[in-house]
Short mmCIF file of C-alpha atoms and ligand atoms in Angstrom, two decimals:
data_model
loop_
_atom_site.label_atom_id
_atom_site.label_comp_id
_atom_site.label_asym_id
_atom_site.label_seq_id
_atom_site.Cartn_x
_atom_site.Cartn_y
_atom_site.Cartn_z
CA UNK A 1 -114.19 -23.47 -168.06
CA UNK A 2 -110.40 -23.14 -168.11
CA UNK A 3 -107.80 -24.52 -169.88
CA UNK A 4 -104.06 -24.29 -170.67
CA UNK A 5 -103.02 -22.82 -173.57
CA UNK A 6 -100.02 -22.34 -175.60
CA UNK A 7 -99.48 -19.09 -178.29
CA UNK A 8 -96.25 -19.39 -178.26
CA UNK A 9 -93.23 -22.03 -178.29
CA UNK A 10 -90.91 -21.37 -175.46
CA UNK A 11 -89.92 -21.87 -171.91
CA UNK A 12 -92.96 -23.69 -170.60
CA UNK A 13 -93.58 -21.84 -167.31
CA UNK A 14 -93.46 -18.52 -169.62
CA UNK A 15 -95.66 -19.37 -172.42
CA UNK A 16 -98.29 -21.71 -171.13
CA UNK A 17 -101.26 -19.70 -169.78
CA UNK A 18 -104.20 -20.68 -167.79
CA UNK A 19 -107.09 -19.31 -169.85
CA UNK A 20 -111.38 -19.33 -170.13
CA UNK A 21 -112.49 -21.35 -172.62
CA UNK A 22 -116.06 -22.66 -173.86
CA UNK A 23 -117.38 -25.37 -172.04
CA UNK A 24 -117.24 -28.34 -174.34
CA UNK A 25 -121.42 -28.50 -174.27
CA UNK A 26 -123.46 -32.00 -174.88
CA UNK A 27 -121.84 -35.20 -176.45
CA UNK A 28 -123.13 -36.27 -179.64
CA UNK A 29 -124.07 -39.16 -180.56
CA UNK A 30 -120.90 -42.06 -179.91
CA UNK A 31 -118.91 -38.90 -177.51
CA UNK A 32 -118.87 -38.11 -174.19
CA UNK A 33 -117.73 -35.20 -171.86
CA UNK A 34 -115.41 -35.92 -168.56
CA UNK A 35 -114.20 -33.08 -166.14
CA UNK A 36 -110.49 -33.69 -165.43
CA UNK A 37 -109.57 -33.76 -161.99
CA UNK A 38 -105.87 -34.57 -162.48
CA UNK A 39 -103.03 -34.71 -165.08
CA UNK A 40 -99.73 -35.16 -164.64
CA UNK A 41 -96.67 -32.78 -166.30
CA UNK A 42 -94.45 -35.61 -168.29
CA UNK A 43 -91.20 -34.85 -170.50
CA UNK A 44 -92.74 -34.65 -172.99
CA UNK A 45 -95.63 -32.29 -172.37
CA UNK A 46 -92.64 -29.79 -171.77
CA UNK A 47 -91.11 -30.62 -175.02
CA UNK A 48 -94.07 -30.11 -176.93
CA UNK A 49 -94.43 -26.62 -175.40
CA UNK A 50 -90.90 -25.67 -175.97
CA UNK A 51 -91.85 -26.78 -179.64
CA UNK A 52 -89.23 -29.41 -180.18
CA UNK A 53 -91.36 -32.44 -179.55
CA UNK A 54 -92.63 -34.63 -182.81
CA UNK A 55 -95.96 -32.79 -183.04
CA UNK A 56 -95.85 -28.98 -183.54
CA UNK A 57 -99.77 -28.17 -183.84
CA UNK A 58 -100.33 -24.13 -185.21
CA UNK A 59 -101.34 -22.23 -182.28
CA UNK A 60 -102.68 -21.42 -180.14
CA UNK A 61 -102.86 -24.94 -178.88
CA UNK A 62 -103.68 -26.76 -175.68
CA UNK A 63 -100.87 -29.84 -174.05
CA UNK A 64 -101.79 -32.90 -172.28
CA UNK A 65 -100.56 -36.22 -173.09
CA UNK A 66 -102.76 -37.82 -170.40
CA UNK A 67 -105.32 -37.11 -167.83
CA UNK A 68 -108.11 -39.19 -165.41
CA UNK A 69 -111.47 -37.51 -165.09
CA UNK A 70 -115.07 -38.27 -164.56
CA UNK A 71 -117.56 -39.03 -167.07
CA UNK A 72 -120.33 -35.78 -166.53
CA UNK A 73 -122.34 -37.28 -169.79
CA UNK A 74 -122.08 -39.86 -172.67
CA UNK A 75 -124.22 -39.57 -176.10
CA UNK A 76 -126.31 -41.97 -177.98
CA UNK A 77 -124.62 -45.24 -178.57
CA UNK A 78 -122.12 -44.93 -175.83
CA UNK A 79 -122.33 -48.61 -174.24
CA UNK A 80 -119.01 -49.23 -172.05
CA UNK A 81 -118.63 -46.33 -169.71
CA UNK A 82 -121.79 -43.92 -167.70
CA UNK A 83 -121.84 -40.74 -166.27
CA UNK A 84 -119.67 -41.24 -163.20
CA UNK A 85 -117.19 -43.49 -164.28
CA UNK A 86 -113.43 -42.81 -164.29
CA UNK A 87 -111.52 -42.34 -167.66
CA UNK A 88 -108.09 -42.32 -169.01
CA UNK A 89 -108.51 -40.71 -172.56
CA UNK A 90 -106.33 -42.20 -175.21
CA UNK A 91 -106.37 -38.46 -177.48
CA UNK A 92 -103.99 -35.47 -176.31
CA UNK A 93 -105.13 -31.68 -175.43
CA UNK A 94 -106.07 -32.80 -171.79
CA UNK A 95 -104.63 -29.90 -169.84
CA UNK A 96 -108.35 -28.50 -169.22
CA UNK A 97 -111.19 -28.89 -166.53
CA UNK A 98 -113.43 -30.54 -169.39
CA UNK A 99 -113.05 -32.53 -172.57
CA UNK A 100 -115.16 -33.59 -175.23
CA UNK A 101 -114.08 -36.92 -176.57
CA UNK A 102 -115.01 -40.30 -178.95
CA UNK A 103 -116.30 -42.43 -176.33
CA UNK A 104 -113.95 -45.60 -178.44
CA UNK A 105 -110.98 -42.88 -176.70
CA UNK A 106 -112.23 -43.51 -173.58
CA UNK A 107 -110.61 -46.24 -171.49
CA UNK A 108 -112.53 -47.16 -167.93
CA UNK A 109 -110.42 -47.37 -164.82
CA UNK A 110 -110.90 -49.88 -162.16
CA UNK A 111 -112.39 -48.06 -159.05
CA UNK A 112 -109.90 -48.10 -156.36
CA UNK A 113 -107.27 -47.06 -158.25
CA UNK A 114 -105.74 -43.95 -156.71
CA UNK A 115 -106.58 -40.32 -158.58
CA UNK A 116 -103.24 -39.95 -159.40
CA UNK A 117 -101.87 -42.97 -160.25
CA UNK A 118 -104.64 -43.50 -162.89
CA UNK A 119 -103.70 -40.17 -164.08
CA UNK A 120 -100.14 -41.66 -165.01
CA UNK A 121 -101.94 -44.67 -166.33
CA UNK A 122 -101.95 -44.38 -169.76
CA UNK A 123 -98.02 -43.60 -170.74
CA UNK A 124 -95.16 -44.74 -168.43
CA UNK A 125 -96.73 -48.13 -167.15
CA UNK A 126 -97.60 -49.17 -170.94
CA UNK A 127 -94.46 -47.69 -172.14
CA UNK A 128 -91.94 -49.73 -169.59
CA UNK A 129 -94.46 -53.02 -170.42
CA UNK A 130 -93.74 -52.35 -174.08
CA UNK A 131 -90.15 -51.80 -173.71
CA UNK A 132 -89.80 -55.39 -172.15
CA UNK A 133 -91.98 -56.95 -174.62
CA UNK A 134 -91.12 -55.53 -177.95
CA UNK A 135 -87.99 -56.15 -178.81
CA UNK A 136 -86.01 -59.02 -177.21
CA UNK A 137 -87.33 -62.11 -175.92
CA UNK A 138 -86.37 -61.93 -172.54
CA UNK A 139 -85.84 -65.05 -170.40
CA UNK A 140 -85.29 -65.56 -166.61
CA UNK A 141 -82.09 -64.87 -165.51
CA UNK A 142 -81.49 -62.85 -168.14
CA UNK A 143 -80.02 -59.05 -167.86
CA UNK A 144 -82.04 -55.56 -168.99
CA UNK A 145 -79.65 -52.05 -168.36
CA UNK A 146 -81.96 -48.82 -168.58
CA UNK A 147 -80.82 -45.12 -168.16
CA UNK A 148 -82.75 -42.93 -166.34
CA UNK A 149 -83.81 -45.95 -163.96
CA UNK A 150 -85.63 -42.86 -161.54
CA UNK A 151 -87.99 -41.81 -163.80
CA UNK A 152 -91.36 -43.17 -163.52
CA UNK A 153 -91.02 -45.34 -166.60
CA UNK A 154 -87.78 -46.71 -165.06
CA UNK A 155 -89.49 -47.73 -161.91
CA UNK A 156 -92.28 -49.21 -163.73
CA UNK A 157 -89.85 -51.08 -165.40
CA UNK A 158 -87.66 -52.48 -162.30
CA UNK A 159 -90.89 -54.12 -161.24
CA UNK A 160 -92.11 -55.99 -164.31
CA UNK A 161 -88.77 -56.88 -164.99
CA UNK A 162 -88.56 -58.16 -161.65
CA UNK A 163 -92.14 -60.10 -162.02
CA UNK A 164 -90.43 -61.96 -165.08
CA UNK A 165 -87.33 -63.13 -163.27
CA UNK A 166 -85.32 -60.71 -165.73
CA UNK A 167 -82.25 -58.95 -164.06
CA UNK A 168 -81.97 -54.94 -164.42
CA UNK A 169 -78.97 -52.93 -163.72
CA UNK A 170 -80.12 -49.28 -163.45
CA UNK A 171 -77.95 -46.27 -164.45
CA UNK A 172 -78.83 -43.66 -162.79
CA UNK A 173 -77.49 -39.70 -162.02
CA UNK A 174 -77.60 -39.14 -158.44
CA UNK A 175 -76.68 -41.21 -156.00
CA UNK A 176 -79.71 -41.11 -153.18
CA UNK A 177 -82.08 -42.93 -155.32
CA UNK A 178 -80.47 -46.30 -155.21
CA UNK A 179 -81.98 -47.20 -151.89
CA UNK A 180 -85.39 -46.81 -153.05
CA UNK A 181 -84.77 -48.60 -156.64
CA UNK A 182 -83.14 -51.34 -155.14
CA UNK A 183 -86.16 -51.43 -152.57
CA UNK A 184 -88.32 -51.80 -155.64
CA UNK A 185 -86.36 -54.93 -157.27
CA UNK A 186 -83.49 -53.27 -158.96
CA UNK A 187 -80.53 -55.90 -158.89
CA UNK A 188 -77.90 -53.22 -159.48
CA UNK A 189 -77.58 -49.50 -159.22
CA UNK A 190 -75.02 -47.49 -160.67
CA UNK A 191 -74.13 -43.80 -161.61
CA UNK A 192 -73.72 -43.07 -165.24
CA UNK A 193 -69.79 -42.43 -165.80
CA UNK A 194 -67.27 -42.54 -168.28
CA UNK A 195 -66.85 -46.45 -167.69
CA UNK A 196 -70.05 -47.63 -166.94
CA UNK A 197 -69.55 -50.38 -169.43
CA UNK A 198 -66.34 -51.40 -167.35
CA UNK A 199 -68.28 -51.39 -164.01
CA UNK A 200 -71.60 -52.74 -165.99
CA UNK A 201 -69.67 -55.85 -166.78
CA UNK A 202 -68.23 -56.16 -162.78
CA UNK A 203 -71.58 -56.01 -161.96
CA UNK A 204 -73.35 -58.81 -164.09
CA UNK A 205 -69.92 -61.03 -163.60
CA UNK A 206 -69.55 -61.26 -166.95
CA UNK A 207 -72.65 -62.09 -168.40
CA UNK A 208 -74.21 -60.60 -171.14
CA UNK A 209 -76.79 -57.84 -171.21
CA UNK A 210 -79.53 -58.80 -173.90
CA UNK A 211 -81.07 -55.39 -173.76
CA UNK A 212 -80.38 -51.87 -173.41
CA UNK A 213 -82.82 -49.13 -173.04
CA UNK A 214 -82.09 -44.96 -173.06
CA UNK A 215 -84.33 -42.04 -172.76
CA UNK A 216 -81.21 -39.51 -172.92
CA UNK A 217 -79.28 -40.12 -176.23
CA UNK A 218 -76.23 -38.59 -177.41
CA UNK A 219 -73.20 -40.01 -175.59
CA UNK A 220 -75.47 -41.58 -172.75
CA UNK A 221 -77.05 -44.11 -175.44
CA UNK A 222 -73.51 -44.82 -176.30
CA UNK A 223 -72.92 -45.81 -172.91
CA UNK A 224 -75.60 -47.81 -172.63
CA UNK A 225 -74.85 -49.33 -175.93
CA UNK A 226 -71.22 -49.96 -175.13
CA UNK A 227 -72.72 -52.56 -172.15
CA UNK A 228 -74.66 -54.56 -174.68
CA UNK A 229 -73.42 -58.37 -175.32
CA UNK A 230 -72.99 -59.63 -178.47
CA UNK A 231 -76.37 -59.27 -180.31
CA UNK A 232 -77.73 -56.96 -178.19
CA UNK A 233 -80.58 -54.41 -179.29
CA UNK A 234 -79.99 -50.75 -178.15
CA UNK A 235 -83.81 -49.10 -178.19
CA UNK A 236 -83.29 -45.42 -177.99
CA UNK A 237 -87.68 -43.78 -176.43
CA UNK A 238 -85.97 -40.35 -175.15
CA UNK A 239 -84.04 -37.59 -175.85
CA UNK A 240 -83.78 -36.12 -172.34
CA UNK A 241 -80.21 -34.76 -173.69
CA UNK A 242 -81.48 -33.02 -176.64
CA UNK A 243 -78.97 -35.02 -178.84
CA UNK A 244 -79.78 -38.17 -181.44
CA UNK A 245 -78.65 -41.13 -180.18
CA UNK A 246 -74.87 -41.81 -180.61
CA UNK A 247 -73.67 -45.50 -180.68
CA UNK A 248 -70.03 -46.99 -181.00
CA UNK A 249 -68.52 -48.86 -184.25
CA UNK A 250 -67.36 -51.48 -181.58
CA UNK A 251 -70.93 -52.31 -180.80
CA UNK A 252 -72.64 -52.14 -184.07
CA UNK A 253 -69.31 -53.84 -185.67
CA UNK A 254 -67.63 -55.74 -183.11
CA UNK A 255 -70.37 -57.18 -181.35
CA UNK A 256 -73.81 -56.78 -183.75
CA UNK A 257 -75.63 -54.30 -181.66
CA UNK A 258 -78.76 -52.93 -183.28
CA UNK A 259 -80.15 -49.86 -182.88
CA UNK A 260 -83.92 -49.34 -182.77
CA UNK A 261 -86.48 -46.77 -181.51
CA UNK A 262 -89.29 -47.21 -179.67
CA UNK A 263 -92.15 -44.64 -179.27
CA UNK A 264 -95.69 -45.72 -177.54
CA UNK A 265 -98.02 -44.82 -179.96
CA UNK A 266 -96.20 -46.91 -182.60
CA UNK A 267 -96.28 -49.66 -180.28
CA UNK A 268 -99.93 -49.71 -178.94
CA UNK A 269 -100.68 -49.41 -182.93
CA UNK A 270 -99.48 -52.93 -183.50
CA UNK A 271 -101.58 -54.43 -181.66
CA UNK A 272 -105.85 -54.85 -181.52
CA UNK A 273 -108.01 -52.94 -179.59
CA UNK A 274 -108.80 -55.88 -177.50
CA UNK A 275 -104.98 -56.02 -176.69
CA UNK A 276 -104.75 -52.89 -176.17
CA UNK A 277 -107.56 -52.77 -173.49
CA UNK A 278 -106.05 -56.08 -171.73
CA UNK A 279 -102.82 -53.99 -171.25
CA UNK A 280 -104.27 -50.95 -169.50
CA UNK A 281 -106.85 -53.63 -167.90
CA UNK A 282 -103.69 -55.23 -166.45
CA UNK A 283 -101.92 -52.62 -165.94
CA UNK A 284 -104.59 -50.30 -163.83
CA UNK A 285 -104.87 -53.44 -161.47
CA UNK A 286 -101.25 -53.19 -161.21
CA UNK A 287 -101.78 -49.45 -159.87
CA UNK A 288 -104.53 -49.94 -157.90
CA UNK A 289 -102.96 -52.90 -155.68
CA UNK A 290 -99.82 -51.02 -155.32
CA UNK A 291 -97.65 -53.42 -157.76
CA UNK A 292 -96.67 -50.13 -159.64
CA UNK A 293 -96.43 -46.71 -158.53
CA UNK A 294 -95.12 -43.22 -159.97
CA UNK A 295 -94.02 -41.46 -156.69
CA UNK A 296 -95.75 -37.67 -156.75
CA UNK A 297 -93.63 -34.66 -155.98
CA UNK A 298 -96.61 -32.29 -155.76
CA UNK A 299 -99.77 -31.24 -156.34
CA UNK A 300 -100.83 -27.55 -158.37
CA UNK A 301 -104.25 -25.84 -159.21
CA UNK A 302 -104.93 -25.02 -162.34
CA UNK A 303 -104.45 -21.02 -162.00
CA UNK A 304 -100.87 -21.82 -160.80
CA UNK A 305 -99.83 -23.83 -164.29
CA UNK A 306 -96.55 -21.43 -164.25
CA UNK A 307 -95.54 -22.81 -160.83
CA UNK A 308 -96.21 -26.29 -161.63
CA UNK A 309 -94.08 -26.23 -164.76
CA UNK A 310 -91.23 -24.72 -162.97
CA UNK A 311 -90.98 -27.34 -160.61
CA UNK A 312 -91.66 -30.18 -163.13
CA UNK A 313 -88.12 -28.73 -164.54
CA UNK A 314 -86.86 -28.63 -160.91
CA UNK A 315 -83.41 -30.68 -160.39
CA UNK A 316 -83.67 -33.00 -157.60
CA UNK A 317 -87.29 -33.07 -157.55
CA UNK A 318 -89.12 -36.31 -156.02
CA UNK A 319 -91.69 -37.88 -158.48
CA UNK A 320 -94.18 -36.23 -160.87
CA UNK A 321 -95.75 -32.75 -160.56
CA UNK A 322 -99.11 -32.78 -161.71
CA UNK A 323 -102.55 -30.28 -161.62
CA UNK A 324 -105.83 -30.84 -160.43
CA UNK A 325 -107.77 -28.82 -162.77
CA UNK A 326 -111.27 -28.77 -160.37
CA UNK A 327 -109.55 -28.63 -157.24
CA UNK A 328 -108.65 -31.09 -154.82
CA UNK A 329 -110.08 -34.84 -155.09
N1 NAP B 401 -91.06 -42.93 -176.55
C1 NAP B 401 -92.14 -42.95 -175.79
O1 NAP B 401 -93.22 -43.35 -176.24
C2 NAP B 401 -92.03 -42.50 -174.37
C3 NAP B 401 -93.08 -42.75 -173.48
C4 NAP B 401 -92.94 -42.36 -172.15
C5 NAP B 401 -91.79 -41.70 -171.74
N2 NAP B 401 -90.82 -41.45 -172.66
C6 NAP B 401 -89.57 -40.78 -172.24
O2 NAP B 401 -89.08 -41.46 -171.12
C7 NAP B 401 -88.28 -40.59 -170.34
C8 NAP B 401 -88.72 -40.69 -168.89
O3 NAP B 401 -90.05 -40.19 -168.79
P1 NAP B 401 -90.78 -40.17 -167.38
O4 NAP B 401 -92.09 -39.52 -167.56
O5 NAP B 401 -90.72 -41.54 -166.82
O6 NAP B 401 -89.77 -39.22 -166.58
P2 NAP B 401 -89.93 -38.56 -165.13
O7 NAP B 401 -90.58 -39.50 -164.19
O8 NAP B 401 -90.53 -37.21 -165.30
O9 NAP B 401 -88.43 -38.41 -164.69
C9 NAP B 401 -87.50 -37.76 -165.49
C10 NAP B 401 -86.19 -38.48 -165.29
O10 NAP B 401 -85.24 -38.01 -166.22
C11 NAP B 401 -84.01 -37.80 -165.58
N3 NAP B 401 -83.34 -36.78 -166.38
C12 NAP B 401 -83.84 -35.61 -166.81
N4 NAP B 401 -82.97 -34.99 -167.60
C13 NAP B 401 -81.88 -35.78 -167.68
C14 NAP B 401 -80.63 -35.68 -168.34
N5 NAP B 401 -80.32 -34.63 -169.11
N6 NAP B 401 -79.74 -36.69 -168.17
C15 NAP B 401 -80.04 -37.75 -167.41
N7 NAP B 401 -81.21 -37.92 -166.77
C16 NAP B 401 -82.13 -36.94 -166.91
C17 NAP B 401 -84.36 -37.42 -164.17
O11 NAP B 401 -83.30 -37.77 -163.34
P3 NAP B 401 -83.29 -37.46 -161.77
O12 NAP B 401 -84.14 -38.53 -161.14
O13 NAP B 401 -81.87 -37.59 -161.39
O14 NAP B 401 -83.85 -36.08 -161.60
C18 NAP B 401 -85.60 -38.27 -163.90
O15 NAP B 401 -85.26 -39.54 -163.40
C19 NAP B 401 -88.46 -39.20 -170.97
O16 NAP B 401 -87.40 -38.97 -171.85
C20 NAP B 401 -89.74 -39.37 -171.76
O17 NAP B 401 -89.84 -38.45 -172.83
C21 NAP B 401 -90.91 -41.83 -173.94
#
């Protein structure tokens, strides 16, 4: 079989290399073995290759935050999925045609559920539902501002906000999204700027912002922070700049702004496995009726893993690049 591989941290579309690798053979007892038929190429999967993400395995090593694929066999003692079922697996090193998992990894996915979309299951959905829950408790009415409001966890986001009656004003970079994210429930739209928190406050007439929520840092979280209302809570789950997040004395001082963090695994580790099944339960119904969607740039084989990272660093690109590692579905 093939797989992506990494022997080297550095630019992604110059170290990662579609190579032959072992199949991964019979379950054992409590595994199972899925071919992966599609997995998407997320921020972070390029950060991990260009070595400056949290986990720096010795290499050579293999990315893949997330996948879908299709249960080929399950071992003895395997109970809640068959051969056939869709997956999402909950483990990393998923940029391969076949994996070898704990079946407890394992999460089924509703059939229905488009390829792709359940290959973007498992992160951005879970991590915009997360960002809601965990760390203010958000009424009606009340207002949410997120950076990077075009990415697929800021779309995600727009729409369960909007499902809870909570407001969002969405910063974004470039001005021909707003049209689509207002399409999608965004109450405001604006471009990042010097005085965002001037035109932040226009646009909410004055009322406060509960929560704020950046995946850039440096000076964009101080932005962001800057629009907060008294009491606010700043959560800082990307560094898209490559900074730490900056935030004013005026909001921590002034106006008792915390500053938190928020990261997916920490979050999904809170709660019980039974919760954590609900979520993706809930949240793959979400997918498959069209409530959420990730918007897809384009499509690459496997063999062409160079071209697809290129593009997934393309400016101006239109949703997620992602591979389908046994061909088309
Ligand atoms: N902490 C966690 O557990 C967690 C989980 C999931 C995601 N994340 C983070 O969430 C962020 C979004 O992920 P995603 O998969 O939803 O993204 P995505 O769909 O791949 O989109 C990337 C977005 O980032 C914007 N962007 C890229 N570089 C930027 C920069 N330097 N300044 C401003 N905007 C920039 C792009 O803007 P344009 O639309 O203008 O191109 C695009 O909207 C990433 O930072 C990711 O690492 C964190």
């Amino acid at each position: 079989m093939k797989k992506i591989e990494i022997a080297a941290y550095g630019a992604p579309e110059q170290v990662a290399r579609c190579v032959e690798a072992e199949d991964p053979g019979a379950p054992g007892p409590g595994e199972l073995v899925f071919d992966v038929l599609a997995f998407p190429i997320n921020p972070a999967d390029l950060s991990f290759i260009r070595g400056t993400y949290r986990l720096q395995p010795e290499l050579p090593a293999t990315p893949g935050a997330e996948c879908v694929g299709r249960v080929r066999e399950t071992g003895a003692g395997v109970e809640h999925v068959r051969p056939g079922d869709l997956v999402i697996n909950m483990q990393r090193e998923n940029w391969a045609q076949a994996r070898r998992i704990r079946a407890a990894d394992a999460i089924p996915v509703p059939a229905g559920l488009d390829l792709l979309q359940a290959a973007m299951l498992r992160i951005n959905p879970a991590t915009a539902q997360l960002l809601l829950e965990d760390h203010v408790d958000l009424a009606p009415g009340d207002w949410v501002i997120q950076d990077v409001a075009n990415s697929a966890v800021g779309r995600h986001l727009i729409v369960l906000a909007r499902e809870r009656g909570v407001r969002t004003l969405n910063v974004v970079r470039r001005d021909d999204v707003a049209g689509e994210l207002t399409a999608l429930g965004a109450d405001v739209v604006v471009q990042d700027g010097p005085d965002l928190a001037a035109r932040a406050r226009a646009a909410t007439g004055g009322a406060p912002i509960r929560l704020g929520i950046d995946a850039i840092s440096g000076e964009a979280c101080r932005r962001i922070g800057d629009c907060l209302g008294d009491g606010g809570v700043l959560v800082n789950y990307g560094g898209l700049s490559g900074e730490d997040p900056a935030v004013s004395r005026n909001a921590i001082n002034v106006r008792g702004v915390t500053l938190t963090g928020f990261n997916l695994g920490r979050g999904l580790a809170r709660r019980s496995a039974e919760a954590v099944r609900a979520l993706y339960a809930g949240l793959a119904l979400k997918l498959r009726d069209g409530i959420l969607s990730a918007p897809v740039d384009s499509t690459f084989p496997i063999d062409d893993i160079a071209a697809a990272l290129t593009r997934a660093q393309a400016r101006g690109r239109h949703g997620k690049v992602l591979v389908l590692p046994n061909g088309p579905l």
